[in-house]
Amino acid sequence: MAVERTFIMIKPDGVQRNLVGDIVSRFEKKGFKLVGGILMSVSQDLAEQHYAEHKERPFFGELVSFITSSPVFAMVWEGENVIATARNMMGKTNPADAAPGTIRGDYGISVGMNIIHGSDSPESAQREMALWFKEDLTDYDKTVNKWI
Ligand code: DAT
Ligand code: MG
């Protein structure tokens, strides 16, 4: 397995509900490395670009207005197989179907407000990191990595 990077975003409902610490903690405890993070308001343009693959879907307008309604916490996490593992940690898109123990399964109720976004493939991780993090990400060694 390769060391990968993935784009993770805590959506406005997660920030408003004080879940930032819990979610960051889950990724830290799992053994992943935080290499970028920012609390930010999302412009209409960024929201539309981020969700471009859904622009023909009936919920697109609702999705863009939700994501621009209040700040998000955008991050990049690094580690072995982090793209797929983060998706498993998030749980299914609809929180009603997400297993207990996953982020959406533990905290989400409706598909419209499902707490967190995570890249779904290496290609989307590349695209989303380039879109959200114009500055360089932070490279550093973690001595604990020899135990992971
Ligand atoms: P995911 O966020 O799990 O990658 P997705 O890419 O299919 O899911 O959809 C992006 C977001 O759009 C999702 O997190 C919540 C919203 N969404 C998806 N399906 C929806 C639906 N049927 N009704 C309302 N919102 C929906
Ligand atoms: Mg998606």
PDB file of C-alpha atoms and ligand atoms in Angstrom:
ATOM      1  CA  MET A   1       0.000   0.000   0.000  1.00  0.00           C
ATOM      2  CA  ALA A   2       1.119   3.484  -0.766  1.00  0.00           C
ATOM      3  CA  VAL A   3       1.276   6.556   1.413  1.00  0.00           C
ATOM      4  CA  GLU A   4      -1.485   8.830   0.138  1.00  0.00           C
ATOM      5  CA  ARG A   5      -3.027  12.191   0.937  1.00  0.00           C
ATOM      6  CA  THR A   6      -6.729  12.951   1.056  1.00  0.00           C
ATOM      7  CA  PHE A   7      -8.917  16.014   1.353  1.00  0.00           C
ATOM      8  CA  ILE A   8     -11.294  15.988   4.327  1.00  0.00           C
ATOM      9  CA  MET A   9     -13.748  18.768   5.144  1.00  0.00           C
ATOM     10  CA  ILE A  10     -15.885  19.137   8.260  1.00  0.00           C
ATOM     11  CA  LYS A  11     -19.067  20.702   6.920  1.00  0.00           C
ATOM     12  CA  PRO A  12     -20.907  23.647   8.526  1.00  0.00           C
ATOM     13  CA  ASP A  13     -23.089  21.355  10.674  1.00  0.00           C
ATOM     14  CA  GLY A  14     -19.995  19.622  12.091  1.00  0.00           C
ATOM     15  CA  VAL A  15     -18.348  22.941  12.973  1.00  0.00           C
ATOM     16  CA  GLN A  16     -21.551  24.372  14.486  1.00  0.00           C
ATOM     17  CA  ARG A  17     -22.119  21.207  16.521  1.00  0.00           C
ATOM     18  CA  ASN A  18     -18.605  21.320  18.039  1.00  0.00           C
ATOM     19  CA  LEU A  19     -17.464  18.120  16.354  1.00  0.00           C
ATOM     20  CA  VAL A  20     -14.129  19.447  15.005  1.00  0.00           C
ATOM     21  CA  GLY A  21     -12.110  18.161  17.972  1.00  0.00           C
ATOM     22  CA  ASP A  22     -13.722  14.730  17.934  1.00  0.00           C
ATOM     23  CA  ILE A  23     -13.245  14.266  14.203  1.00  0.00           C
ATOM     24  CA  VAL A  24      -9.618  15.468  14.213  1.00  0.00           C
ATOM     25  CA  SER A  25      -9.000  13.168  17.167  1.00  0.00           C
ATOM     26  CA  ARG A  26     -10.370  10.129  15.312  1.00  0.00           C
ATOM     27  CA  PHE A  27      -7.930  10.664  12.440  1.00  0.00           C
ATOM     28  CA  GLU A  28      -5.033  11.312  14.832  1.00  0.00           C
ATOM     29  CA  LYS A  29      -5.757   8.215  16.881  1.00  0.00           C
ATOM     30  CA  LYS A  30      -6.050   6.093  13.766  1.00  0.00           C
ATOM     31  CA  GLY A  31      -2.427   7.019  13.009  1.00  0.00           C
ATOM     32  CA  PHE A  32      -2.822   9.510  10.175  1.00  0.00           C
ATOM     33  CA  LYS A  33      -0.779  12.703   9.903  1.00  0.00           C
ATOM     34  CA  LEU A  34      -2.325  16.158   9.559  1.00  0.00           C
ATOM     35  CA  VAL A  35      -0.483  18.079   6.822  1.00  0.00           C
ATOM     36  CA  GLY A  36      -2.900  20.981   6.272  1.00  0.00           C
ATOM     37  CA  GLY A  37      -5.881  22.568   7.986  1.00  0.00           C
ATOM     38  CA  ILE A  38      -7.903  25.778   7.792  1.00  0.00           C
ATOM     39  CA  LEU A  39     -11.202  27.109   9.137  1.00  0.00           C
ATOM     40  CA  MET A  40     -12.750  29.092   6.314  1.00  0.00           C
ATOM     41  CA  SER A  41     -15.898  30.468   4.745  1.00  0.00           C
ATOM     42  CA  VAL A  42     -16.589  28.935   1.347  1.00  0.00           C
ATOM     43  CA  SER A  43     -17.343  31.150  -1.651  1.00  0.00           C
ATOM     44  CA  GLN A  44     -20.112  30.309  -4.101  1.00  0.00           C
ATOM     45  CA  ASP A  45     -17.477  29.727  -6.777  1.00  0.00           C
ATOM     46  CA  LEU A  46     -15.407  27.306  -4.661  1.00  0.00           C
ATOM     47  CA  ALA A  47     -18.543  25.397  -3.593  1.00  0.00           C
ATOM     48  CA  GLU A  48     -19.699  25.020  -7.202  1.00  0.00           C
ATOM     49  CA  GLN A  49     -16.272  23.851  -8.344  1.00  0.00           C
ATOM     50  CA  HIS A  50     -15.927  21.419  -5.456  1.00  0.00           C
ATOM     51  CA  TYR A  51     -19.312  19.816  -6.170  1.00  0.00           C
ATOM     52  CA  ALA A  52     -19.118  20.189  -9.996  1.00  0.00           C
ATOM     53  CA  GLU A  53     -19.778  16.454 -10.516  1.00  0.00           C
ATOM     54  CA  HIS A  54     -23.239  16.962  -8.958  1.00  0.00           C
ATOM     55  CA  LYS A  55     -24.279  20.077 -10.859  1.00  0.00           C
ATOM     56  CA  GLU A  56     -27.110  18.331 -12.729  1.00  0.00           C
ATOM     57  CA  ARG A  57     -28.533  16.706  -9.583  1.00  0.00           C
ATOM     58  CA  PRO A  58     -31.752  18.115  -8.081  1.00  0.00           C
ATOM     59  CA  PHE A  59     -30.065  18.758  -4.716  1.00  0.00           C
ATOM     60  CA  PHE A  60     -27.145  20.778  -6.160  1.00  0.00           C
ATOM     61  CA  GLY A  61     -28.545  24.201  -5.164  1.00  0.00           C
ATOM     62  CA  GLU A  62     -29.305  23.027  -1.647  1.00  0.00           C
ATOM     63  CA  LEU A  63     -25.833  21.485  -1.335  1.00  0.00           C
ATOM     64  CA  VAL A  64     -24.052  24.681  -2.427  1.00  0.00           C
ATOM     65  CA  SER A  65     -26.171  26.886  -0.166  1.00  0.00           C
ATOM     66  CA  PHE A  66     -25.512  24.563   2.811  1.00  0.00           C
ATOM     67  CA  ILE A  67     -21.747  24.470   2.309  1.00  0.00           C
ATOM     68  CA  THR A  68     -21.562  28.267   1.956  1.00  0.00           C
ATOM     69  CA  SER A  69     -23.890  28.948   4.922  1.00  0.00           C
ATOM     70  CA  SER A  70     -21.259  28.887   7.696  1.00  0.00           C
ATOM     71  CA  PRO A  71     -17.528  28.055   7.969  1.00  0.00           C
ATOM     72  CA  VAL A  72     -16.040  24.657   7.234  1.00  0.00           C
ATOM     73  CA  PHE A  73     -12.820  23.082   8.547  1.00  0.00           C
ATOM     74  CA  ALA A  74     -10.785  21.892   5.559  1.00  0.00           C
ATOM     75  CA  MET A  75      -7.900  19.474   6.076  1.00  0.00           C
ATOM     76  CA  VAL A  76      -5.421  17.234   4.338  1.00  0.00           C
ATOM     77  CA  TRP A  77      -4.487  13.940   6.020  1.00  0.00           C
ATOM     78  CA  GLU A  78      -1.600  11.688   5.034  1.00  0.00           C
ATOM     79  CA  GLY A  79      -1.014   7.974   5.553  1.00  0.00           C
ATOM     80  CA  GLU A  80      -1.151   4.484   4.128  1.00  0.00           C
ATOM     81  CA  ASN A  81      -4.375   3.928   2.214  1.00  0.00           C
ATOM     82  CA  VAL A  82      -5.819   7.075   3.807  1.00  0.00           C
ATOM     83  CA  ILE A  83      -8.287   7.802   0.977  1.00  0.00           C
ATOM     84  CA  ALA A  84     -10.318   4.597   1.358  1.00  0.00           C
ATOM     85  CA  THR A  85      -9.807   4.326   5.115  1.00  0.00           C
ATOM     86  CA  ALA A  86     -11.111   7.859   5.686  1.00  0.00           C
ATOM     87  CA  ARG A  87     -14.208   7.009   3.618  1.00  0.00           C
ATOM     88  CA  ASN A  88     -14.776   3.976   5.862  1.00  0.00           C
ATOM     89  CA  MET A  89     -14.332   6.107   8.977  1.00  0.00           C
ATOM     90  CA  MET A  90     -16.921   8.577   7.611  1.00  0.00           C
ATOM     91  CA  GLY A  91     -19.561   5.958   6.840  1.00  0.00           C
ATOM     92  CA  LYS A  92     -22.183   5.906   4.105  1.00  0.00           C
ATOM     93  CA  THR A  93     -23.423   9.135   2.497  1.00  0.00           C
ATOM     94  CA  ASN A  94     -26.868   8.845   4.089  1.00  0.00           C
ATOM     95  CA  PRO A  95     -26.348   8.843   7.873  1.00  0.00           C
ATOM     96  CA  ALA A  96     -29.429   6.638   8.213  1.00  0.00           C
ATOM     97  CA  ASP A  97     -27.433   3.891   6.448  1.00  0.00           C
ATOM     98  CA  ALA A  98     -24.058   4.654   8.060  1.00  0.00           C
ATOM     99  CA  ALA A  99     -22.853   2.095  10.595  1.00  0.00           C
ATOM    100  CA  PRO A 100     -22.544   3.013  14.270  1.00  0.00           C
ATOM    101  CA  GLY A 101     -18.912   3.813  15.009  1.00  0.00           C
ATOM    102  CA  THR A 102     -18.540   5.832  11.824  1.00  0.00           C
ATOM    103  CA  ILE A 103     -18.634   9.630  11.939  1.00  0.00           C
ATOM    104  CA  ARG A 104     -21.895   9.906  10.001  1.00  0.00           C
ATOM    105  CA  GLY A 105     -23.331   6.878  11.796  1.00  0.00           C
ATOM    106  CA  ASP A 106     -22.596   8.375  15.200  1.00  0.00           C
ATOM    107  CA  TYR A 107     -23.577  12.011  14.580  1.00  0.00           C
ATOM    108  CA  GLY A 108     -25.587  12.448  11.366  1.00  0.00           C
ATOM    109  CA  ILE A 109     -29.318  12.284  10.835  1.00  0.00           C
ATOM    110  CA  SER A 110     -30.086  13.570   7.332  1.00  0.00           C
ATOM    111  CA  VAL A 111     -28.288  13.205   4.005  1.00  0.00           C
ATOM    112  CA  GLY A 112     -28.409  16.976   3.501  1.00  0.00           C
ATOM    113  CA  MET A 113     -26.374  17.554   6.663  1.00  0.00           C
ATOM    114  CA  ASN A 114     -23.969  14.650   6.925  1.00  0.00           C
ATOM    115  CA  ILE A 115     -21.108  16.302   8.857  1.00  0.00           C
ATOM    116  CA  ILE A 116     -18.095  15.507   6.696  1.00  0.00           C
ATOM    117  CA  HIS A 117     -16.702  15.276   3.170  1.00  0.00           C
ATOM    118  CA  GLY A 118     -13.815  13.039   2.083  1.00  0.00           C
ATOM    119  CA  SER A 119     -12.258  12.463  -1.348  1.00  0.00           C
ATOM    120  CA  ASP A 120     -13.521   9.261  -2.954  1.00  0.00           C
ATOM    121  CA  SER A 121     -10.500   8.346  -5.152  1.00  0.00           C
ATOM    122  CA  PRO A 122      -6.862   9.312  -5.783  1.00  0.00           C
ATOM    123  CA  GLU A 123      -8.030  11.493  -8.705  1.00  0.00           C
ATOM    124  CA  SER A 124     -10.560  13.415  -6.630  1.00  0.00           C
ATOM    125  CA  ALA A 125      -8.044  13.767  -3.787  1.00  0.00           C
ATOM    126  CA  GLN A 126      -5.602  15.433  -6.208  1.00  0.00           C
ATOM    127  CA  ARG A 127      -8.275  17.683  -7.668  1.00  0.00           C
ATOM    128  CA  GLU A 128      -9.716  18.700  -4.296  1.00  0.00           C
ATOM    129  CA  MET A 129      -6.345  19.343  -2.622  1.00  0.00           C
ATOM    130  CA  ALA A 130      -5.360  21.610  -5.533  1.00  0.00           C
ATOM    131  CA  LEU A 131      -8.695  23.433  -5.314  1.00  0.00           C
ATOM    132  CA  TRP A 132      -8.725  24.024  -1.547  1.00  0.00           C
ATOM    133  CA  PHE A 133      -5.029  24.314  -0.660  1.00  0.00           C
ATOM    134  CA  LYS A 134      -3.281  26.778  -2.946  1.00  0.00           C
ATOM    135  CA  GLU A 135      -0.374  27.077  -0.493  1.00  0.00           C
ATOM    136  CA  ASP A 136       2.054  24.226   0.042  1.00  0.00           C
ATOM    137  CA  LEU A 137       1.051  21.604   2.553  1.00  0.00           C
ATOM    138  CA  THR A 138       3.269  21.143   5.606  1.00  0.00           C
ATOM    139  CA  ASP A 139       5.822  18.344   5.340  1.00  0.00           C
ATOM    140  CA  TYR A 140       7.326  17.120   8.592  1.00  0.00           C
ATOM    141  CA  ASP A 141       8.445  13.919  10.280  1.00  0.00           C
ATOM    142  CA  LYS A 142       6.511  12.340  13.106  1.00  0.00           C
ATOM    143  CA  THR A 143       8.673  10.090  15.217  1.00  0.00           C
ATOM    144  CA  VAL A 144       5.619   8.005  16.130  1.00  0.00           C
ATOM    145  CA  ASN A 145       5.352   6.899  12.492  1.00  0.00           C
ATOM    146  CA  LYS A 146       7.784   4.033  13.083  1.00  0.00           C
ATOM    147  CA  TRP A 147       5.063   2.479  15.287  1.00  0.00           C
ATOM    148  CA  ILE A 148       2.306   2.783  12.697  1.00  0.00           C
TER     149      ILE A 148
HETATM  150  P1  DAT B   1     -20.306  11.641  -0.426  1.00  0.00           P
HETATM  151  O1  DAT B   1     -20.327  12.940   0.341  1.00  0.00           O
HETATM  152  O2  DAT B   1     -20.508  10.461   0.488  1.00  0.00           O
HETATM  153  O3  DAT B   1     -19.113  11.499  -1.330  1.00  0.00           O
HETATM  154  P2  DAT B   1     -21.866  12.178  -2.843  1.00  0.00           P
HETATM  155  O4  DAT B   1     -20.595  12.590  -3.499  1.00  0.00           O
HETATM  156  O5  DAT B   1     -22.734  11.198  -3.544  1.00  0.00           O
HETATM  157  O6  DAT B   1     -21.616  11.633  -1.363  1.00  0.00           O
HETATM  158  O7  DAT B   1     -22.770  13.470  -2.582  1.00  0.00           O
HETATM  159  C1  DAT B   1     -22.178  14.684  -2.149  1.00  0.00           C
HETATM  160  C2  DAT B   1     -23.056  15.297  -1.100  1.00  0.00           C
HETATM  161  O8  DAT B   1     -24.314  15.663  -1.669  1.00  0.00           O
HETATM  162  C3  DAT B   1     -23.416  14.370   0.067  1.00  0.00           C
HETATM  163  O9  DAT B   1     -22.417  14.344   1.063  1.00  0.00           O
HETATM  164  C4  DAT B   1     -24.700  14.951   0.552  1.00  0.00           C
HETATM  165  C5  DAT B   1     -25.356  15.484  -0.714  1.00  0.00           C
HETATM  166  N1  DAT B   1     -26.318  14.513  -1.253  1.00  0.00           N
HETATM  167  C6  DAT B   1     -26.040  13.341  -1.867  1.00  0.00           C
HETATM  168  N2  DAT B   1     -27.153  12.704  -2.227  1.00  0.00           N
HETATM  169  C7  DAT B   1     -28.185  13.503  -1.829  1.00  0.00           C
HETATM  170  C8  DAT B   1     -29.604  13.412  -1.897  1.00  0.00           C
HETATM  171  N3  DAT B   1     -30.196  12.371  -2.465  1.00  0.00           N
HETATM  172  N4  DAT B   1     -30.324  14.427  -1.364  1.00  0.00           N
HETATM  173  C9  DAT B   1     -29.738  15.499  -0.786  1.00  0.00           C
HETATM  174  N5  DAT B   1     -28.409  15.638  -0.693  1.00  0.00           N
HETATM  175  C10 DAT B   1     -27.642  14.655  -1.198  1.00  0.00           C
HETATM  176 MG    MG B   2     -18.578  12.468  -3.056  1.00  0.00          MG
END
